[in-house]
Coordinates of C-alpha atoms and ligand atoms in Angstrom, one line a residue:
Chain A
M1 CA 0.0 0.0 0.0
T2 CA 1.3 3.4 -0.8
S3 CA 1.5 6.2 1.7
L4 CA -0.8 9.2 1.3
L5 CA 2.1 11.7 1.2
T6 CA 5.7 10.8 0.3
V7 CA 8.5 13.3 0.2
S8 CA 11.7 11.9 -1.1
N9 CA 15.2 13.5 -1.2
L10 CA 13.8 17.0 -1.3
V11 CA 16.4 19.7 -1.9
K12 CA 15.8 23.4 -2.2
K13 CA 18.6 25.9 -2.7
F14 CA 18.1 29.7 -2.5
G15 CA 21.3 30.9 -4.1
G16 CA 24.0 29.7 -1.7
L17 CA 21.6 28.8 1.0
T18 CA 20.3 25.2 1.2
A19 CA 16.9 25.6 2.8
T20 CA 15.9 22.0 2.4
N21 CA 18.7 19.5 2.4
D22 CA 17.8 15.9 1.2
V23 CA 14.6 15.6 3.3
S24 CA 12.5 12.4 3.1
F25 CA 9.4 11.4 5.0
T26 CA 6.1 9.8 4.6
V27 CA 2.6 10.4 6.1
E28 CA 0.1 7.6 6.1
K29 CA -3.6 8.1 5.7
G30 CA -5.2 9.2 8.9
D31 CA -1.8 9.9 10.4
S32 CA -0.8 13.1 12.1
L33 CA 2.9 14.1 11.8
A34 CA 4.6 17.0 13.7
L35 CA 7.3 18.9 11.9
I36 CA 9.5 20.6 14.4
G37 CA 12.7 22.6 14.4
P38 CA 14.0 26.0 15.4
N39 CA 13.3 29.2 13.5
G40 CA 14.7 29.2 10.0
A41 CA 15.1 25.5 10.0
G42 CA 13.2 25.2 6.8
K43 CA 9.7 24.0 7.8
T44 CA 7.7 26.5 5.9
T45 CA 9.9 26.0 2.8
I46 CA 9.0 22.3 2.9
F47 CA 5.3 23.2 3.0
S48 CA 5.7 25.6 0.1
Q49 CA 7.4 22.9 -2.0
I50 CA 4.7 20.3 -1.2
M51 CA 2.1 22.9 -2.3
G52 CA 4.1 23.9 -5.4
E53 CA 4.4 27.6 -4.3
V54 CA 8.2 27.1 -4.3
R55 CA 9.7 24.7 -6.8
Q56 CA 12.1 22.1 -5.4
T57 CA 15.7 22.1 -6.7
S58 CA 15.5 18.3 -6.7
G59 CA 13.6 15.4 -5.1
T60 CA 10.0 14.1 -5.6
I61 CA 6.7 14.6 -3.9
H62 CA 4.0 11.9 -4.2
L63 CA 0.3 12.2 -3.1
A64 CA -1.5 8.9 -3.0
G65 CA 1.0 7.4 -5.3
R66 CA 0.8 10.2 -7.9
D67 CA 3.8 12.4 -8.6
I68 CA 2.6 15.9 -7.9
G69 CA 6.1 17.5 -7.8
G70 CA 5.6 19.2 -11.2
M71 CA 2.0 20.3 -10.8
S72 CA 0.6 23.8 -10.3
T73 CA -0.6 24.7 -6.9
A74 CA -4.2 24.6 -8.1
A75 CA -3.8 21.1 -9.5
R76 CA -2.3 19.8 -6.2
I77 CA -5.2 21.2 -4.3
R78 CA -7.6 19.5 -6.7
H79 CA -5.8 16.2 -5.9
G80 CA -6.6 16.7 -2.2
I81 CA -3.9 18.6 -0.3
S82 CA -4.1 22.1 1.2
R83 CA -2.3 24.3 3.6
T84 CA -2.7 27.1 6.1
Y85 CA -0.2 30.0 6.4
Q86 CA 2.0 30.9 9.3
V87 CA 0.6 34.5 9.0
P88 CA -3.1 34.4 8.2
R89 CA -3.6 36.6 5.2
P90 CA -7.4 36.7 4.6
F91 CA -9.0 38.6 1.8
S92 CA -9.2 41.9 3.7
D93 CA -12.1 43.6 2.0
M94 CA -14.4 40.6 2.1
T95 CA -16.6 39.2 4.8
V96 CA -15.8 35.9 6.6
L97 CA -18.3 34.1 4.4
E98 CA -16.9 35.6 1.2
N99 CA -13.4 34.4 2.2
I100 CA -14.7 30.9 2.6
R101 CA -16.5 31.3 -0.8
V102 CA -13.2 31.7 -2.5
G103 CA -12.0 28.4 -1.1
L104 CA -15.2 26.7 -2.2
M105 CA -15.0 28.0 -5.8
P106 CA -14.6 25.5 -8.6
D107 CA -11.6 26.2 -10.8
N108 CA -13.8 26.7 -13.8
L109 CA -14.9 30.1 -15.2
T110 CA -18.2 28.9 -16.6
Q111 CA -19.2 27.4 -13.3
M112 CA -18.0 30.4 -11.4
V113 CA -20.3 32.7 -13.4
F114 CA -23.3 30.5 -13.8
G115 CA -23.1 28.1 -10.8
R116 CA -24.9 28.9 -7.6
V117 CA -23.2 30.1 -4.4
D118 CA -23.6 27.4 -1.7
H119 CA -24.5 29.7 1.2
D120 CA -25.4 26.8 3.5
R121 CA -22.0 25.1 3.0
E122 CA -20.2 28.4 3.6
E123 CA -22.0 28.9 6.8
A124 CA -21.6 25.3 7.9
L125 CA -17.8 25.5 7.3
A126 CA -17.5 28.7 9.3
L127 CA -19.5 27.3 12.2
S128 CA -17.6 24.0 12.1
V129 CA -14.3 25.7 12.8
G130 CA -15.9 27.5 15.8
L131 CA -16.6 30.9 14.3
A132 CA -19.6 32.5 15.9
P133 CA -22.7 33.3 13.9
Q134 CA -22.3 37.0 14.4
D135 CA -18.8 36.9 12.9
L136 CA -19.9 35.5 9.5
H137 CA -20.6 39.0 8.0
R138 CA -17.7 40.7 9.7
S139 CA -14.6 41.7 7.9
P140 CA -11.3 40.0 8.9
S141 CA -10.0 43.2 10.4
E142 CA -12.6 42.8 13.1
L143 CA -11.5 39.3 14.1
S144 CA -9.1 38.1 16.8
M145 CA -6.0 36.2 15.9
G146 CA -7.7 33.0 17.0
D147 CA -10.7 33.7 14.8
L148 CA -8.4 34.5 11.9
R149 CA -6.7 31.1 12.3
K150 CA -10.2 29.5 12.3
L151 CA -11.0 31.3 9.1
E152 CA -7.8 30.1 7.6
M153 CA -8.7 26.6 8.6
A154 CA -12.2 27.0 7.1
R155 CA -10.9 28.4 3.8
T156 CA -8.4 25.5 3.6
M157 CA -11.1 22.9 4.4
A158 CA -13.3 24.4 1.8
T159 CA -11.0 23.0 -0.9
N160 CA -12.0 19.6 0.4
P161 CA -8.5 18.2 1.2
N162 CA -7.4 14.7 2.3
V163 CA -4.2 16.1 3.8
M164 CA -3.9 19.4 5.6
L165 CA -0.6 21.1 6.3
L166 CA -0.9 23.5 9.2
D167 CA 1.9 26.1 9.6
E168 CA 2.4 27.5 13.1
V169 CA -1.2 26.9 14.0
F170 CA -1.0 28.2 17.6
A171 CA 1.2 31.3 17.0
G172 CA -0.4 34.4 18.6
L173 CA -3.3 32.6 20.2
T174 CA -4.6 32.8 23.8
V175 CA -4.7 29.7 25.9
G176 CA -8.5 29.5 25.3
E177 CA -8.0 29.8 21.5
I178 CA -5.3 27.1 21.6
A179 CA -7.7 24.8 23.3
Q180 CA -10.4 25.5 20.6
I181 CA -8.1 24.9 17.7
S182 CA -6.7 21.7 19.3
E183 CA -10.3 20.4 19.8
L184 CA -11.0 21.2 16.2
I185 CA -7.9 19.3 15.0
Q186 CA -8.8 16.4 17.3
S187 CA -12.3 16.1 16.0
M188 CA -11.0 16.2 12.4
R189 CA -8.5 13.5 13.2
R190 CA -11.4 11.4 14.5
E191 CA -13.1 11.8 11.2
G192 CA -10.0 10.6 9.4
M193 CA -8.2 13.7 8.3
T194 CA -4.4 13.5 7.7
F195 CA -2.2 16.2 9.1
L196 CA 1.3 17.6 8.9
I197 CA 1.6 20.2 11.7
V198 CA 4.3 22.8 12.4
S199 CA 4.2 24.5 15.8
H200 CA 6.5 26.1 18.2
D201 CA 4.1 25.3 21.0
L202 CA 5.4 21.8 21.6
K203 CA 3.1 21.2 24.6
A204 CA 0.0 22.0 22.6
L205 CA 1.4 20.0 19.6
E206 CA 2.1 16.8 21.4
P207 CA -1.4 15.5 21.9
L208 CA -2.3 16.2 18.3
V209 CA 0.3 14.0 16.6
D210 CA 1.3 10.3 16.3
R211 CA 4.8 10.9 15.2
A212 CA 7.3 13.7 14.8
I213 CA 10.3 14.6 12.6
A214 CA 12.8 17.3 13.5
I215 CA 14.5 19.6 11.0
N216 CA 17.6 21.7 11.6
Q217 CA 19.3 23.8 8.9
G218 CA 17.3 22.1 6.2
Q219 CA 18.2 18.6 7.3
K220 CA 16.1 15.9 9.0
I221 CA 17.9 15.2 12.3
A222 CA 15.4 12.9 14.0
E223 CA 12.2 10.9 13.5
G224 CA 10.1 8.8 15.7
S225 CA 7.5 9.2 18.4
F226 CA 7.1 12.7 19.8
S227 CA 8.9 12.0 23.0
E228 CA 11.7 10.1 21.3
V229 CA 12.3 13.1 19.0
M230 CA 12.1 15.5 21.9
D231 CA 14.7 13.5 23.9
N232 CA 17.0 13.2 20.9
E233 CA 20.3 15.0 21.7
A234 CA 20.7 16.6 18.3
V235 CA 17.2 18.0 18.6
V236 CA 17.8 19.4 22.1
A237 CA 21.1 20.9 20.8
S238 CA 19.4 22.4 17.8
Y239 CA 16.8 24.2 19.9
L240 CA 19.5 25.5 22.3
G241 CA 21.8 26.6 19.4
G242 CA 18.8 27.7 17.3
Chain B
M1 CA -25.2 36.7 -6.3
N2 CA -25.9 39.5 -3.9
I3 CA -28.3 41.7 -5.8
R4 CA -30.6 43.9 -3.7
W5 CA -33.8 45.7 -4.8
Y6 CA -32.1 49.1 -4.4
H7 CA -29.3 48.0 -6.8
L8 CA -31.9 47.4 -9.5
A9 CA -33.8 50.6 -8.5
L10 CA -30.6 52.6 -8.9
W11 CA -29.9 51.1 -12.4
T12 CA -33.5 51.8 -13.4
A13 CA -33.3 55.4 -12.2
F14 CA -30.0 55.8 -14.0
I15 CA -31.3 54.4 -17.3
V16 CA -34.7 56.3 -17.1
G17 CA -32.9 59.5 -16.1
M18 CA -30.4 59.2 -18.9
F19 CA -33.2 58.4 -21.4
F20 CA -35.0 61.7 -20.8
L21 CA -31.8 63.8 -20.5
P22 CA -31.8 65.2 -24.1
Q23 CA -35.1 66.9 -23.3
L24 CA -33.6 68.7 -20.3
V25 CA -30.2 69.9 -21.3
S26 CA -28.6 71.9 -24.1
K27 CA -26.8 70.4 -27.1
G28 CA -23.5 71.5 -25.7
T29 CA -24.1 69.8 -22.3
L30 CA -25.2 66.7 -24.2
R31 CA -21.8 66.6 -26.0
T32 CA -20.1 66.8 -22.7
I33 CA -22.2 63.9 -21.5
I34 CA -21.3 61.9 -24.5
F35 CA -17.7 62.3 -23.6
A36 CA -18.5 61.3 -20.0
N37 CA -20.2 58.2 -21.3
Y38 CA -17.2 57.1 -23.3
L39 CA -14.9 58.0 -20.4
A40 CA -17.1 55.8 -18.2
I41 CA -16.7 52.9 -20.5
F42 CA -12.9 53.3 -20.5
A43 CA -12.9 53.6 -16.7
I44 CA -15.0 50.4 -16.4
S45 CA -12.6 48.7 -18.7
W46 CA -9.7 49.8 -16.5
D47 CA -11.5 49.0 -13.3
V48 CA -12.4 45.4 -14.3
L49 CA -8.7 44.8 -14.7
S50 CA -6.8 47.1 -12.4
G51 CA -9.4 48.0 -9.8
R52 CA -10.1 44.3 -9.2
T53 CA -6.9 42.4 -9.7
G54 CA -4.5 45.1 -8.7
Y55 CA -2.6 44.8 -12.0
V56 CA -2.5 48.5 -12.6
S57 CA -2.5 49.5 -16.3
F58 CA -0.9 52.8 -17.3
G59 CA -1.3 51.8 -20.9
H60 CA -5.0 51.6 -21.4
P61 CA -4.8 53.8 -24.5
F62 CA -3.0 50.9 -26.1
L63 CA -6.2 48.9 -25.9
I64 CA -8.5 51.7 -26.8
G65 CA -6.2 52.7 -29.6
L66 CA -6.2 49.2 -31.1
G67 CA -10.0 49.3 -31.2
A68 CA -10.1 52.8 -32.6
Y69 CA -7.4 52.3 -35.2
T70 CA -8.6 48.9 -36.4
T71 CA -12.1 50.1 -37.2
A72 CA -10.9 53.4 -38.6
I73 CA -8.4 51.8 -41.0
L74 CA -10.8 49.1 -42.1
T75 CA -13.7 51.5 -42.8
K76 CA -11.7 54.4 -44.3
R77 CA -8.9 52.6 -46.2
F78 CA -10.6 49.4 -47.1
D79 CA -14.3 50.3 -47.2
V80 CA -15.2 47.6 -44.8
P81 CA -18.7 48.1 -43.4
V82 CA -18.9 48.9 -39.6
E83 CA -20.9 45.8 -39.0
I84 CA -17.7 43.9 -39.7
S85 CA -15.0 46.4 -38.7
I86 CA -16.3 47.0 -35.2
P87 CA -16.4 43.3 -34.2
A88 CA -13.0 43.0 -35.9
A89 CA -11.7 45.9 -33.8
V90 CA -12.9 44.2 -30.6
L91 CA -11.2 41.0 -31.6
V92 CA -7.9 42.8 -32.4
T93 CA -8.1 44.6 -29.1
M94 CA -8.6 41.3 -27.3
V95 CA -5.5 39.9 -29.0
G96 CA -3.7 43.1 -27.8
G97 CA -5.1 42.4 -24.3
S98 CA -3.5 38.9 -24.4
L99 CA -0.2 40.6 -25.3
L100 CA -0.6 43.0 -22.4
F101 CA -1.3 39.9 -20.2
L102 CA 2.1 38.3 -20.9
P103 CA 4.1 40.6 -18.6
A104 CA 1.5 39.9 -15.9
L105 CA 2.7 36.4 -15.8
R106 CA 6.1 37.6 -14.4
V107 CA 5.8 41.0 -12.9
R108 CA 3.2 42.9 -10.8
G109 CA 2.9 46.2 -8.9
S110 CA 4.7 49.2 -10.3
Y111 CA 6.8 47.1 -12.7
F112 CA 3.7 45.9 -14.4
A113 CA 2.4 49.4 -14.6
L114 CA 5.6 50.6 -16.3
V115 CA 5.5 47.8 -18.8
T116 CA 1.9 48.8 -19.8
L117 CA 3.1 52.4 -20.2
A118 CA 5.8 51.1 -22.6
F119 CA 3.1 49.3 -24.6
M120 CA 1.3 52.6 -25.1
E121 CA 4.5 54.4 -26.0
L122 CA 5.4 51.7 -28.4
M123 CA 2.1 51.9 -30.1
Y124 CA 2.4 55.6 -30.4
Q125 CA 5.7 55.2 -32.1
L126 CA 4.5 52.4 -34.3
V127 CA 1.4 54.3 -35.7
Q128 CA 3.7 57.1 -36.7
V129 CA 6.4 55.0 -38.3
I130 CA 4.8 51.9 -39.7
R131 CA 2.5 52.4 -42.7
P132 CA 1.6 56.1 -42.1
D133 CA -0.4 55.8 -45.3
L134 CA -2.8 53.6 -43.3
T135 CA -2.6 55.1 -39.9
G136 CA -2.2 58.7 -40.9
G137 CA 1.0 58.9 -39.1
T138 CA 1.6 61.8 -36.6
R139 CA -1.4 63.7 -37.8
G140 CA -3.8 60.9 -37.3
M141 CA -7.0 60.4 -39.4
S142 CA -10.1 62.4 -40.1
G143 CA -13.1 61.9 -42.2
I144 CA -13.8 58.6 -40.5
Q145 CA -17.4 57.4 -41.0
T146 CA -19.7 58.5 -38.2
L147 CA -22.6 56.3 -37.1
T148 CA -25.0 59.0 -36.0
R149 CA -25.9 62.6 -36.9
G150 CA -26.3 65.3 -34.3
A151 CA -25.8 65.4 -30.6
V152 CA -29.0 63.6 -29.6
N153 CA -28.4 60.5 -31.6
G154 CA -24.8 60.4 -30.7
Y155 CA -25.9 60.7 -27.1
Y156 CA -28.3 57.8 -27.4
L157 CA -25.7 55.6 -29.0
S158 CA -23.2 56.3 -26.2
F159 CA -25.9 55.9 -23.6
G160 CA -26.9 52.5 -25.1
L161 CA -23.3 51.4 -24.9
I162 CA -22.6 52.5 -21.3
A163 CA -26.0 51.2 -20.1
S164 CA -25.5 47.7 -21.7
L165 CA -21.8 47.4 -20.9
G166 CA -22.1 48.8 -17.4
F167 CA -25.1 46.6 -16.5
G168 CA -23.6 43.6 -18.1
M169 CA -20.2 44.0 -16.4
W170 CA -22.0 44.8 -13.1
L171 CA -24.0 41.5 -13.3
L172 CA -20.8 39.6 -14.2
M173 CA -18.8 41.1 -11.4
K174 CA -21.6 40.2 -9.0
T175 CA -20.9 36.5 -9.7
R176 CA -18.1 34.5 -8.1
L177 CA -15.9 35.5 -11.0
G178 CA -16.0 39.1 -9.7
T179 CA -15.2 37.9 -6.2
A180 CA -12.3 35.8 -7.4
L181 CA -10.9 38.8 -9.4
S182 CA -11.1 41.0 -6.4
A183 CA -9.5 38.3 -4.3
I184 CA -6.5 38.3 -6.6
G185 CA -6.1 42.0 -5.9
M186 CA -6.1 41.3 -2.1
N187 CA -3.8 38.3 -2.0
E188 CA -3.0 36.4 -5.1
E189 CA -1.1 33.7 -3.4
A190 CA -4.1 32.8 -1.2
V191 CA -6.3 32.6 -4.3
R192 CA -3.8 30.0 -5.7
G193 CA -3.9 28.4 -2.2
S194 CA -7.7 28.1 -2.6
G195 CA -7.2 25.9 -5.6
L196 CA -7.8 28.4 -8.3
N197 CA -5.7 28.9 -11.4
T198 CA -4.9 32.6 -11.1
T199 CA -3.3 32.7 -14.6
K200 CA -6.7 31.7 -16.1
L201 CA -8.5 34.3 -13.9
K202 CA -6.1 37.1 -14.8
L203 CA -6.4 36.2 -18.5
A204 CA -10.2 36.5 -18.1
A205 CA -9.8 39.9 -16.5
F206 CA -7.6 41.1 -19.4
M207 CA -10.0 39.8 -22.0
L208 CA -13.0 41.4 -20.4
S209 CA -11.1 44.7 -20.0
A210 CA -9.9 44.5 -23.6
F211 CA -13.4 43.7 -24.9
V212 CA -14.8 46.8 -23.2
A213 CA -11.9 49.0 -24.2
G214 CA -12.0 47.8 -27.8
L215 CA -15.8 48.3 -28.1
G216 CA -15.6 51.7 -26.5
G217 CA -12.6 52.8 -28.6
A218 CA -14.3 51.7 -31.8
F219 CA -17.6 53.4 -31.2
Y220 CA -15.8 56.5 -29.9
V221 CA -13.8 56.9 -33.1
H222 CA -17.0 56.6 -35.1
Y223 CA -18.5 59.3 -33.0
L224 CA -15.6 61.7 -33.3
G225 CA -14.9 60.9 -36.9
S226 CA -11.2 61.4 -36.3
I227 CA -8.2 60.1 -34.4
A228 CA -5.5 62.3 -32.9
P229 CA -2.7 60.0 -31.8
R230 CA -1.1 62.7 -29.6
A231 CA -4.3 63.1 -27.5
L232 CA -5.0 59.4 -27.5
F233 CA -1.6 58.1 -26.4
D234 CA -1.3 60.8 -23.8
I235 CA -0.4 60.2 -20.1
N236 CA -3.1 62.8 -19.2
F237 CA -5.7 60.6 -20.9
V238 CA -4.4 57.7 -18.8
F239 CA -4.7 59.7 -15.6
T240 CA -8.2 60.8 -16.6
I241 CA -9.3 57.2 -16.9
I242 CA -7.6 56.1 -13.7
V243 CA -8.8 59.0 -11.7
A244 CA -12.4 58.5 -12.9
A245 CA -12.3 54.9 -11.9
I246 CA -10.8 55.4 -8.4
L247 CA -12.6 58.6 -7.7
G248 CA -15.9 57.0 -8.1
G249 CA -14.9 53.9 -6.2
A250 CA -12.9 51.1 -7.7
S251 CA -14.4 47.6 -8.1
T252 CA -18.0 48.9 -8.2
I253 CA -18.9 49.6 -11.9
I254 CA -21.3 52.3 -10.8
G255 CA -18.3 54.1 -9.2
P256 CA -16.4 54.6 -12.4
I257 CA -19.6 55.9 -14.0
F258 CA -20.0 58.4 -11.2
G259 CA -16.3 59.3 -11.4
A260 CA -16.4 59.8 -15.2
F261 CA -19.3 62.2 -15.0
F262 CA -17.9 64.1 -12.0
L263 CA -14.5 64.5 -13.7
T264 CA -15.9 65.4 -17.1
F265 CA -18.0 68.2 -15.7
L266 CA -15.3 69.4 -13.4
L267 CA -12.9 69.6 -16.4
E268 CA -15.6 71.4 -18.4
Y269 CA -16.3 74.0 -15.8
L270 CA -12.6 74.6 -15.1
R271 CA -11.9 75.1 -18.8
P272 CA -12.7 78.9 -18.9
Y273 CA -10.4 79.5 -16.0
L274 CA -7.6 77.1 -16.7
P275 CA -7.5 76.5 -20.5
G276 CA -4.2 74.6 -20.4
A277 CA -3.1 71.3 -18.9
E278 CA -3.1 72.8 -15.4
R279 CA -6.6 71.6 -15.1
Y280 CA -5.2 68.1 -14.8
F281 CA -3.2 69.1 -11.7
I282 CA -6.4 70.4 -10.1
Y283 CA -8.3 67.2 -10.5
G284 CA -5.2 65.2 -9.8
G285 CA -5.1 67.0 -6.5
I286 CA -8.8 66.5 -5.8
A287 CA -8.4 62.8 -6.6
L288 CA -5.4 62.5 -4.3
V289 CA -7.1 64.1 -1.4
L290 CA -10.2 62.0 -1.8
Y291 CA -8.1 58.9 -2.2
M292 CA -6.2 59.6 0.9
F293 CA -9.2 60.3 3.1
E294 CA -11.8 58.1 1.4
P295 CA -10.0 55.4 -0.6
K296 CA -13.2 53.7 -1.5
G297 CA -14.3 56.7 -3.5
L298 CA -17.3 58.9 -4.1
H299 CA -19.5 55.9 -4.3
H300 CA -18.7 55.0 -0.7
V301 CA -19.2 58.6 0.5
L302 CA -22.7 58.5 -1.0
Q303 CA -23.3 55.1 0.5
M304 CA -22.3 56.4 3.9
A305 CA -24.5 59.4 3.5
L306 CA -27.4 57.1 2.6
S307 CA -27.0 54.9 5.6
A308 CA -26.6 58.0 7.8
I309 CA -29.9 59.3 6.5
K310 CA -31.5 55.8 7.1
G311 CA -30.0 55.7 10.6
K312 CA -31.5 59.2 11.4
S313 CA -34.9 58.3 10.1
R314 CA -34.9 55.2 12.2
S315 CA -33.9 56.9 15.5
Ligands
LIG1 N1 12.0 32.8 -0.9 C1 13.2 32.7 -0.2 N2 14.3 33.2 -0.7 C2 15.5 33.1 0.0 N3 15.6 32.5 1.2 C3 14.5 31.9 1.7 C4 13.2 32.1 1.0 N4 12.3 31.5 1.8 C5 12.9 31.0 2.9 N5 14.2 31.3 2.9 C6 15.3 30.9 3.8 O1 15.2 29.6 4.1 C7 15.4 29.3 5.4 C8 14.2 28.5 6.0 O2 13.1 29.3 6.1 P1 11.7 28.8 6.6 O3 11.3 27.6 5.8 O4 10.8 29.9 6.6 O5 12.0 28.3 8.1 P2 11.0 27.9 9.2 O6 9.6 27.9 8.7 O7 11.5 26.6 9.7 O8 11.1 29.0 10.3 C9 15.6 30.6 6.1 O9 17.0 30.8 6.2 C10 15.0 31.6 5.2 O10 15.6 32.8 5.3
LIG2 MG1 7.9 29.0 9.2

């Protein structure tokens, strides 16, 4: 059986800097994998390559056995993978529902023009991530950081992914908001969603994942259960030196 | 689609008002309004592309000029009937629009704006150098067939165009296509991250913009009966279009129509006092002030005034 997501020998060079240095890992269907490492380790760059926003220098990316490493971002999303961003960047002059509408749109001009807007689904998605009914017609500038991250989750879920990549999901959140997002991820895991999660909040991350890999200076330095990876000497050193 | 009754009421009021206008105003004013109508068409064309997607065109006269020159040359030099030359002009403009689109694959922001400016300059040079026997060279062309006689008919033709193009574009921009184009202007990467092919969407915006510019340019040249390249490929003309679009309120369709009328009349009333190009500084200044304090444009000011009145009457 093939893994849902397989990254093999991924290398990304930005000029003289090797941001990703021969990284390989797999994520099985229904699995949740943590991607940890100090600032600048190259976590976001790995996400961007998986999504095709940054093209790898070499290496391959397979989704459900299909080589997606050369596809456009839109095509990858159609094949069932989607990400959130470290810094939520919603469509600022739109309401919450309109933001989700963009995620729900079919990539087809005729359908965009003549198809109907599914208001019920927009609303259901917004409520499912824990946004309040009174927020649905607000503009993103009126939302808290926690709500912005929820909106980011909703817009990502709207593309109907099988795998979600979450970048710094807890950054800038209050304790209460961390609990809400954690609960959301847990409930999606119970429904079979596959996750690859980056977070600096290791305590909040631990209960959400089955396994972890650690990255430092673009290289994978450890892999295993969360506690194994956290106890790894190289990992401890990378955080201290990081 | 998010269409409210008062949207349709506004459109109806606009169309009915415009329909009876010739009975109320002088021939001279009517000619000013004809210019406002064409300016509104060009501003809508600019707005559909630049106001929405954020790919700011400083070269719109390139598109308008393609439409105008194509039909002018076909009718005057080759005796092609306008029924054929105008659709041909629109097609040629759309081909030009896809050329303008190519740099948008690589650059955005001010770089893109500069490239479009270069397109306009290039075309200005080309019409003077290449086959001046066809284009009329530096002097342009005159004696081009006109479609109507007199201000009233010219007015109704321009009004028919702005009403149909304006309403058509407004309806189209109310669909998810309009939402997606606006989203590109706000955060193109997130549109891609929502699974949409932004190249395709941008191409659609360029094609729509070129369609409107080509049609407007073609009908305008058949109204004027002449082309003056120096006035057409002029940065002041570019600014007039852009200021009309953002003054009225970008991304609204009705905004650019407001803006075009406001600007045309302002320009007209300033003419006796400031006969030269200084006028452009005046409205440039007004636009700047408005843009700084009310970036959403006149349209938004009116909307706020309206809701203020509603609020008052409720309390
Ligand atoms: N587009 C880019 N051009 C040049 N360098 C980049 C680019 N994106 C990221 N980098 C560099 O790659 C390294 C890894 O960055 P990033 O993936 O954002 O790290 P992390 O998400 O782990 O904090 C950093 O040194 C960063 O400066
Ligand atoms: Mg990062």
